[in-house]
Coordinates of C-alpha atoms and ligand atoms in Angstrom, one line a residue:
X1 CA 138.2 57.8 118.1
X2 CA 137.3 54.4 118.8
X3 CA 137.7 55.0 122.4
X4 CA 135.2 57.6 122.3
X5 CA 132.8 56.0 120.4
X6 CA 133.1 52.7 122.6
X7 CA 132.0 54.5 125.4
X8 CA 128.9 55.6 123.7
X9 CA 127.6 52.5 122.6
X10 CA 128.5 50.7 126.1
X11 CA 127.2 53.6 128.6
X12 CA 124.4 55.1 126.3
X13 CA 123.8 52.9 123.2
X14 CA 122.4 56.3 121.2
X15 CA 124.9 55.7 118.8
X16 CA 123.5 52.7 117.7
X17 CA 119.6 54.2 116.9
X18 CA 118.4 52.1 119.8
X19 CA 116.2 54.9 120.7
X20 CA 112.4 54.0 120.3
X21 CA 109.6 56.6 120.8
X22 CA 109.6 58.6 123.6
X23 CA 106.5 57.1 124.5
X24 CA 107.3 54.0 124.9
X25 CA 108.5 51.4 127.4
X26 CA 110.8 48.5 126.6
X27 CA 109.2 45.5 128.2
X28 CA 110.9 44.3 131.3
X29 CA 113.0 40.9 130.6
X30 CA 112.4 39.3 134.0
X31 CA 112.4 36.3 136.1
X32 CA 110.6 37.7 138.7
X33 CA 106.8 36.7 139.1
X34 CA 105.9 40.5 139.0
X35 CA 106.8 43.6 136.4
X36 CA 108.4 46.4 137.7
X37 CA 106.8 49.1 135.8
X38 CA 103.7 48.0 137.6
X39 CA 104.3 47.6 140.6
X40 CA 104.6 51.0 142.9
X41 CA 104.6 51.3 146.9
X42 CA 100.8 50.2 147.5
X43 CA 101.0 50.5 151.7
X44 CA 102.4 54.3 151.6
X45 CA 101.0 55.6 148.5
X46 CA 97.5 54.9 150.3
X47 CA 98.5 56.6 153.4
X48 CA 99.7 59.7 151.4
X49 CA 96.9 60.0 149.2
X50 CA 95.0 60.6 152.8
X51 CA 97.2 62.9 154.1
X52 CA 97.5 65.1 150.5
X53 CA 93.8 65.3 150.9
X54 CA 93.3 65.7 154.6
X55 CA 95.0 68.8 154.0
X56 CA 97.7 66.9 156.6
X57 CA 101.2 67.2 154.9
X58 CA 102.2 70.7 156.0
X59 CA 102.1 69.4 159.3
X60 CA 103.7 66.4 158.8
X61 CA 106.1 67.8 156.9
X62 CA 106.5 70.4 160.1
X63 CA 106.8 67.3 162.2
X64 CA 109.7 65.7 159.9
X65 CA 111.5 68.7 160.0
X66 CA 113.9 67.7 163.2
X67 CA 114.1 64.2 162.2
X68 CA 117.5 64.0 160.7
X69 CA 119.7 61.1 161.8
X70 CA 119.4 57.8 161.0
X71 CA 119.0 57.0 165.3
X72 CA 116.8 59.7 166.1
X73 CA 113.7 58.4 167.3
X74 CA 110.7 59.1 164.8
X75 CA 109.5 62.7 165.8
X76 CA 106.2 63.4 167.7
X77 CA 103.0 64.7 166.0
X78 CA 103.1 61.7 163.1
X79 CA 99.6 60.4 162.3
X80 CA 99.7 56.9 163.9
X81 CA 99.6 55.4 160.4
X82 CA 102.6 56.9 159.4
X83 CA 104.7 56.8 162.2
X84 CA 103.4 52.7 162.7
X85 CA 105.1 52.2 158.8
X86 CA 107.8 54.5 159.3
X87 CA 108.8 52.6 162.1
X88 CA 108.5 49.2 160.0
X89 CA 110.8 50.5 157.2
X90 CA 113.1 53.2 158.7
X91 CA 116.0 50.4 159.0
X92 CA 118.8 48.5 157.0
X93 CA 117.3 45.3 155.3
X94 CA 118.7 41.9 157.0
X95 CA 120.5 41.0 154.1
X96 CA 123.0 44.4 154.8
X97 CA 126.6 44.4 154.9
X98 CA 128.1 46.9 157.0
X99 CA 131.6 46.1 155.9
X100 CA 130.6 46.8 152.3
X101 CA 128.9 50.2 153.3
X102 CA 132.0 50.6 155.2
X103 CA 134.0 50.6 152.1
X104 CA 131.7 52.2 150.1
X105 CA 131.9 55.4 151.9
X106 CA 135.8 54.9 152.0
X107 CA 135.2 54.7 148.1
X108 CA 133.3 57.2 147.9
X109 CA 135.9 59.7 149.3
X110 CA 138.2 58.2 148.0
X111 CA 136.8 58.8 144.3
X112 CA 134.8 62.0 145.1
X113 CA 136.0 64.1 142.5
X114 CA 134.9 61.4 139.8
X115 CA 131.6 60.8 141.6
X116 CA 130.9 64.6 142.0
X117 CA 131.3 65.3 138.3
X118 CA 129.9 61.8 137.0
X119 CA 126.4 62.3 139.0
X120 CA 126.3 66.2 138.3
X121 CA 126.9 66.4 135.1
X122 CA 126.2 63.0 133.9
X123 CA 123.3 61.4 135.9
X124 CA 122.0 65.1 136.7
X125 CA 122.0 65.7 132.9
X126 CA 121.0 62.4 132.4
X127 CA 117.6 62.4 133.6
X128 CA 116.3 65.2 131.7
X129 CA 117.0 63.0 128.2
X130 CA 114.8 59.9 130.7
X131 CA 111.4 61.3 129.5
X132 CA 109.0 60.2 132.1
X133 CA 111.4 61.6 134.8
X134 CA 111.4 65.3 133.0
X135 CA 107.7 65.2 132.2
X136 CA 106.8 64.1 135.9
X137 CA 109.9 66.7 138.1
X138 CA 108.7 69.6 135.3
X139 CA 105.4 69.2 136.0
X140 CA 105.7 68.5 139.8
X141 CA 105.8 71.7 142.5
X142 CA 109.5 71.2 142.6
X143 CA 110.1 71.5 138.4
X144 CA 109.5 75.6 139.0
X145 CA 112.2 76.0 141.3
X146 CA 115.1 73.9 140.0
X147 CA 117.6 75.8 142.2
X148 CA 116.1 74.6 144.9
X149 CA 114.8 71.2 143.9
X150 CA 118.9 70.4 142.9
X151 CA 119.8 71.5 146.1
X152 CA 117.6 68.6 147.8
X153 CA 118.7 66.3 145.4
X154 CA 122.3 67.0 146.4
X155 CA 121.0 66.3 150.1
X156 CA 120.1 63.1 149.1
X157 CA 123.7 62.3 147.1
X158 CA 125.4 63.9 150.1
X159 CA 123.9 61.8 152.7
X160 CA 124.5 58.4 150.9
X161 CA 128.4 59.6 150.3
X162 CA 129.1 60.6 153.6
X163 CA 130.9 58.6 155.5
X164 CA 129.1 56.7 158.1
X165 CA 125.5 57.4 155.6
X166 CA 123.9 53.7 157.1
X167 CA 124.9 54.5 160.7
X168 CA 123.3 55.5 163.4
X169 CA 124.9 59.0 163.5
X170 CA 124.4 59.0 159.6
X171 CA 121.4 60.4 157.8
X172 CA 120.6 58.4 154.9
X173 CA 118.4 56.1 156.0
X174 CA 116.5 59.1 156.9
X175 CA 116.8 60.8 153.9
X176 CA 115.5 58.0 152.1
X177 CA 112.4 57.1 153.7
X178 CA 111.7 61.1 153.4
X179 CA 112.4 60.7 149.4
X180 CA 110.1 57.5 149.3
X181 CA 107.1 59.6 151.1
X182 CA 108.0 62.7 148.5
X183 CA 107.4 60.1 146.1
X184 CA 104.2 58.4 147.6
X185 CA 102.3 61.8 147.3
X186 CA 103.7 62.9 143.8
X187 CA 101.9 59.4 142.8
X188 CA 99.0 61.0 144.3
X189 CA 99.2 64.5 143.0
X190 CA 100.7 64.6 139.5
X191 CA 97.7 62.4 137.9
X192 CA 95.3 65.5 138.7
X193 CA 97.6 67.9 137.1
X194 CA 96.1 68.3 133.5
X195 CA 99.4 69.4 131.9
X196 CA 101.2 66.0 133.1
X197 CA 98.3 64.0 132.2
X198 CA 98.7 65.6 128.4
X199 CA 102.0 64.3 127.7
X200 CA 102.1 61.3 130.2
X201 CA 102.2 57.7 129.0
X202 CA 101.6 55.9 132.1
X203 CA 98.3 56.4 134.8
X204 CA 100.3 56.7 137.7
X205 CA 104.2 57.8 137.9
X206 CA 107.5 56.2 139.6
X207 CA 106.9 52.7 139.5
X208 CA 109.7 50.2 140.7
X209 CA 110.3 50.2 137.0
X210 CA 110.9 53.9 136.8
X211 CA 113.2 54.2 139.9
X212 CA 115.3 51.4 138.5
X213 CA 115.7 53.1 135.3
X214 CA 117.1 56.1 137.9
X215 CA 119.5 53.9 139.5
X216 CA 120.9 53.0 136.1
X217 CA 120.9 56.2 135.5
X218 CA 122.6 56.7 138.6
X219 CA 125.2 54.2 139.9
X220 CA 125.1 51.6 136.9
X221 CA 126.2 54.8 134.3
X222 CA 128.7 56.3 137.4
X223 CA 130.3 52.7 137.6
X224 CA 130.3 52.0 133.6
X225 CA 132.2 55.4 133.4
X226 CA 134.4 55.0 136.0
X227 CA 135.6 51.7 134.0
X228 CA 135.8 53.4 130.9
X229 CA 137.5 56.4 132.3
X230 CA 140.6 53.5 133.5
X231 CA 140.0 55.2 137.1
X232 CA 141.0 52.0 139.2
X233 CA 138.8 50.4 141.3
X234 CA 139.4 47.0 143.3
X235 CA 136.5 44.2 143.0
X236 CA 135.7 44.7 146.6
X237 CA 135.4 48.9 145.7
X238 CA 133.1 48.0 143.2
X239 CA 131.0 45.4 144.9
X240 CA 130.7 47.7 147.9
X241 CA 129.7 50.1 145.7
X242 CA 126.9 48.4 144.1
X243 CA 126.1 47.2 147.6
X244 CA 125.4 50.4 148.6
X245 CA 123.4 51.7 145.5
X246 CA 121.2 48.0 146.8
X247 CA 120.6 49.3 149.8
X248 CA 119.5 52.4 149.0
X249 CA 117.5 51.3 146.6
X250 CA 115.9 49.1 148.5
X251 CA 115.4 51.8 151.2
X252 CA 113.0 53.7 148.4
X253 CA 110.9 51.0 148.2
X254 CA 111.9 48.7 144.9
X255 CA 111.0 45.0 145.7
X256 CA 114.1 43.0 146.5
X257 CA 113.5 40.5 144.0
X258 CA 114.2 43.2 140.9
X259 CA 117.3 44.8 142.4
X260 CA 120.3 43.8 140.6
X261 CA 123.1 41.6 142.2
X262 CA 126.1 42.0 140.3
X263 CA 127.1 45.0 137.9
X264 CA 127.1 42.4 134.9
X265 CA 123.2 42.1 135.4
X266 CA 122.8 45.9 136.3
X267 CA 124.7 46.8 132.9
X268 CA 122.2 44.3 131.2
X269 CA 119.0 45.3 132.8
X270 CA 120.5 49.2 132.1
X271 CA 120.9 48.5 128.2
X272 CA 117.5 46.7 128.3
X273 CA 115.2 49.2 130.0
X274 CA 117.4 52.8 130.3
X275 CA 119.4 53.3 127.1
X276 CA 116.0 52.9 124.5
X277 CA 114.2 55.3 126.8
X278 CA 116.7 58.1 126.4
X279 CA 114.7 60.8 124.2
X280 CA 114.4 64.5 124.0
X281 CA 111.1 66.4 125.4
X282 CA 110.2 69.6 125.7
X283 CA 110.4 69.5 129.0
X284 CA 113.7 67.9 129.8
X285 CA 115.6 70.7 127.5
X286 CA 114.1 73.3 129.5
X287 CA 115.1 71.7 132.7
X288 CA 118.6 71.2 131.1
X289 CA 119.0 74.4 130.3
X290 CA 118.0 75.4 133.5
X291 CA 120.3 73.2 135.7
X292 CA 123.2 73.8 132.9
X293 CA 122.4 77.4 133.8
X294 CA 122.5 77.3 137.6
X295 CA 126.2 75.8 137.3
X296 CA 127.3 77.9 134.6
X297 CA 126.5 80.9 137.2
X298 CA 129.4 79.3 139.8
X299 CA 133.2 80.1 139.2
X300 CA 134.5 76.4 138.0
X301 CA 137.1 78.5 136.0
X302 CA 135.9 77.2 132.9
X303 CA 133.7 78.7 129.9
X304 CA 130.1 77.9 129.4
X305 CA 131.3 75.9 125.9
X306 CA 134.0 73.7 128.2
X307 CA 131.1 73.0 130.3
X308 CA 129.0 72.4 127.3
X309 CA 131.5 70.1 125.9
X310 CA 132.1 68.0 129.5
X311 CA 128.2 67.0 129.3
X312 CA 128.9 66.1 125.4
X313 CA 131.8 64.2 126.5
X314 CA 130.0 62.3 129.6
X315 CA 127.0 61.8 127.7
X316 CA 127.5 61.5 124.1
X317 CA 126.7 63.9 121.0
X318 CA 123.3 62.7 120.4
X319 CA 122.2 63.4 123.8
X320 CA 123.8 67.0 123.9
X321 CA 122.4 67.4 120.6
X322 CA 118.8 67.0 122.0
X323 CA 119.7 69.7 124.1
X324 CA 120.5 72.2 121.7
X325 CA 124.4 72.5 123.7
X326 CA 126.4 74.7 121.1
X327 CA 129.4 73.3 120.1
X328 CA 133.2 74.5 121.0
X329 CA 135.0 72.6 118.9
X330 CA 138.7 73.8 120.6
X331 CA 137.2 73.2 123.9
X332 CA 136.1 69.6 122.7
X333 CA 139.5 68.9 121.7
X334 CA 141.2 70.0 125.1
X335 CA 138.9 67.4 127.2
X336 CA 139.4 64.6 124.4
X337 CA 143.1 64.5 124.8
X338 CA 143.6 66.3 128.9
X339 CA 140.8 64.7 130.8
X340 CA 142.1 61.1 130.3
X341 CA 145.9 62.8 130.9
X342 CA 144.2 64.3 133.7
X343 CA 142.9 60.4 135.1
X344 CA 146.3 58.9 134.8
X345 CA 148.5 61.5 136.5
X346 CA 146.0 61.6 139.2
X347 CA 146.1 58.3 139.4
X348 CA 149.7 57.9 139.5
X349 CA 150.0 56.3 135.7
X350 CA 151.9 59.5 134.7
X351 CA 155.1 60.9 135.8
X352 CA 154.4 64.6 134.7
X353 CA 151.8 66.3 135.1
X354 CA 150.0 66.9 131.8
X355 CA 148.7 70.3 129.7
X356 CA 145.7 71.4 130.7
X357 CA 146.1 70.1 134.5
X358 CA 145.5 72.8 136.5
X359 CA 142.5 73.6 134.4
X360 CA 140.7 70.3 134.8
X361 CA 142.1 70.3 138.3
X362 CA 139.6 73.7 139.3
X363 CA 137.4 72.4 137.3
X364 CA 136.9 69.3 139.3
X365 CA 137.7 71.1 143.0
X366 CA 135.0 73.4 142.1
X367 CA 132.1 71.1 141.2
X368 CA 133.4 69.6 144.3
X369 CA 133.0 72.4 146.5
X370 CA 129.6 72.8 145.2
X371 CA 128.4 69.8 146.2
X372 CA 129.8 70.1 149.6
X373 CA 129.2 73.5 150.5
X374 CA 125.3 72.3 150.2
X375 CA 126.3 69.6 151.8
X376 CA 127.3 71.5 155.1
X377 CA 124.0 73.3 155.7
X378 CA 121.2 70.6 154.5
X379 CA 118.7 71.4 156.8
X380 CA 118.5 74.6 154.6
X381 CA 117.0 72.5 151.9
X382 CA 115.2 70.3 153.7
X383 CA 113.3 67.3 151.6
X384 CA 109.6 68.5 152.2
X385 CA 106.4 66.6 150.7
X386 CA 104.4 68.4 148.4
X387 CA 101.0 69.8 148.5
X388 CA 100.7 70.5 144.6
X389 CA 101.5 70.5 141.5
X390 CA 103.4 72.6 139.3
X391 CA 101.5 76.0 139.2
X392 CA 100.0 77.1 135.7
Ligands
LIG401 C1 111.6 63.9 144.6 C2 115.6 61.1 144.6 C3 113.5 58.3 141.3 C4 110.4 61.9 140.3 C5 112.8 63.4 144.9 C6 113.7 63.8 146.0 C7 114.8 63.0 146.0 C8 114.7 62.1 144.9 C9 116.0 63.2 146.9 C10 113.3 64.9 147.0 C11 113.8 66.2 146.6 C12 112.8 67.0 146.0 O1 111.7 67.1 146.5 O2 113.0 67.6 144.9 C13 115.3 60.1 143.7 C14 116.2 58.9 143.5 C15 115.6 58.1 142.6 C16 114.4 58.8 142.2 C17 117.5 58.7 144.3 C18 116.0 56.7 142.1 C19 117.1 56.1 142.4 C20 112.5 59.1 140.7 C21 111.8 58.7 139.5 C22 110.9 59.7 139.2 C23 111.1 60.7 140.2 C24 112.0 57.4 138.7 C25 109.9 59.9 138.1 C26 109.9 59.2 137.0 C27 110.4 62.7 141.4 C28 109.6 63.9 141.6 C29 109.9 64.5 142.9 C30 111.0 63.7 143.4 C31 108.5 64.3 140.7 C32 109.2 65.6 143.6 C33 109.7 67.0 143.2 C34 108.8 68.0 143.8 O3 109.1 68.4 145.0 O4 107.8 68.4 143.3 N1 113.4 62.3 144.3 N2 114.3 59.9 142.9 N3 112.1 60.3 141.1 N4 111.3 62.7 142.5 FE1 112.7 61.3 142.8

């Protein structure tokens, strides 16, 4: 289908062999003075690197553990340093629009079923074919516990959907700063593990560079799809939608002056620097397989090849290819023809409601339900900042 293959080529670009080797890093076309992929989050990297070897972060991390909403003063027991740049950065940059984060969380709920299946099965997928990503959560503490390292994750997607995320009784601006600190130490920690340092091609991980590539792999991709999927969307949806992918991008520490400003240049900058990263590694198929396993255990009324056939569907045949997903061929056919059925009558761009409906229509409820039930209780899976590496 033309359709299908369309969407490859704009979302992914596989199809076209524009994949180079997994080693390597397309340079970064830029205006900007400065280069992305080196440039990383000097001020607090510093500051963790202390704490990791002070033997300090279980009790900051103990200290962090009440700090929840984006108004709550910063907690007690912070080392001075910290809490003096926590209390510099824990807030909205001036140039943010809270009538575009307004609508953006309308958005979001309106659209959740979309975004719940677009970043868990797409972007979620996604970033195990990103190879620096795999090699660096595999070989991080959290890539040995993918139940619960998916569960924080969904913390973080849950408290940037919610509505109200940037307000004061919101969390995300919380939840952010916590990710950037998570990520401040696993600059510091994964350069001394000796099985990261094997298969790494860069000194020290999660540049700007690398959490850009994230974001496309993130919102540019969810947006793209959305588009291709005919799902409609107003120009102010989709502004305040990229608005508040800026912001929170912003919030985990990527210089202004790289963050895209319109989803023209973020669908650029994706095709430049995300689409010839996509590869296959050891360690992304294992953590596929993994995550592909955790939601195959949950009742979304659907067999493991349907599920199989969804990621093939988001994602493209090449990529489900480098993940070994066995094919179901009938199951294939069905989402082909019923999911965009499925769009339109939900949508209202079809009178009756097509074959295969109620099928898609658990399908979706129940990756929904999944996301929310961890979102009810996420101080259960609080973001914490590690202490180690992966073990072994
Ligand atoms: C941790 C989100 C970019 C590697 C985390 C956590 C969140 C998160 C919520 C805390 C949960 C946890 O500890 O597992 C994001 C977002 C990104 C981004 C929203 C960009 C938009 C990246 C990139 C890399 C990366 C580019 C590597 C190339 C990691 C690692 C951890 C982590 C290794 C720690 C896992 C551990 O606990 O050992 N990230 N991240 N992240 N992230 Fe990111």
């Amino acid at each position: 289908m033309s359709n299908l293959s369309r969407r490859n080529v704009l979302s992914l670009g596989v199809a076209l062999g524009m994949v180079t080797a997994a080693n390597a890093v397309p340079a970064w076309a830029s205006t900007a003075g400065a280069d992305p992929w080196w440039v990383w989050d000097d001020e607090i990297d510093r500051l963790l690197a202390e704490l990791v070897d002070g033997g300090r972060v279980p009790a900051v991390n103990a200290a962090l553990r009440s700090w929840t909403d984006n108004a709550d003063p910063l907690p007690a027991g912070l080392p001075a340093d910290l809490a003096d740049w926590l209390r510099r950065v824990n807030r909205l940059p001036s140039w943010a629009d809270p009538a575009k984060l307004r609508r953006a969380a309308d958005f979001n709920r309106r659209k959740d079923t979309y975004l719940f299946l677009l970043y868990g099965l797409g972007s979620g997928i996604m970033s195990t074919v990103i190879p620096r990503e795999a090699r660096s959560v595999y070989w991080s503490a959290g890539g040995a516990d993918m139940q619960d390292r998916a569960a924080k994750t969904f913390t973080f997607g849950y408290d940037l959907s919610e509505a109200g995320a940037f307000e004061p009784s919101g969390q995300f601006v919380v939840t952010a700063n916590k990710t950037r600190l998570v990520h401040a130490a696993v600059r510091h920690l994964l350069p001394r593990s000796a099985h990261w340092r094997a298969v790494a091609d860069e000194q020290v991980p999660i540049s700007n560079g690398d959490i850009l590539v994230t974001f496309h792999s993130l919102g540019t991709f969810v947006h793209r799809k959305l588009k291709d999927w005919h799902v409609p969307m107003s120009a102010a949806d989709e502004d305040a939608f990229l608005h508040q992918w800026q912001v929170a991008i912003h919030l985990l520490g990527v210089r202004d002056e790289f963050i895209p400003q319109t989803w023209a240049a973020a669908d650029a900058q994706s095709v430049q620097v995300l689409t010839p990263l996509l590869a296959p590694t050891p360690e992304g198929q294992e953590l596929a397989a993994d995550l592909l396993g955790l939601t195959a255990q949950i009742d979304l009324g659907v067999t493991r090849g349907f599920l199989n056939e969804f990621v093939r569907y988001v994602l493209s045949d090449e990529v489900g290819d480098w993940l070994g997903l066995p094919r179901d061929y009938a199951a294939a056919t069905l989402i082909r023809t019923g999911w965009p059925a499925y769009i339109a009558f939900r949508e209202g761009l079809l009178p009756i409601a097509p074959a295969g409906f109620y099928l898609f229509d658990q399908f979706v409820r129940a990756l929904a339900m999944l996301f929310l039930d961890k979102g009810t209780s996420p101080t259960s899976t609080p973001i914490t900042i590690p202490t180690g590496n992966r073990p072994g």
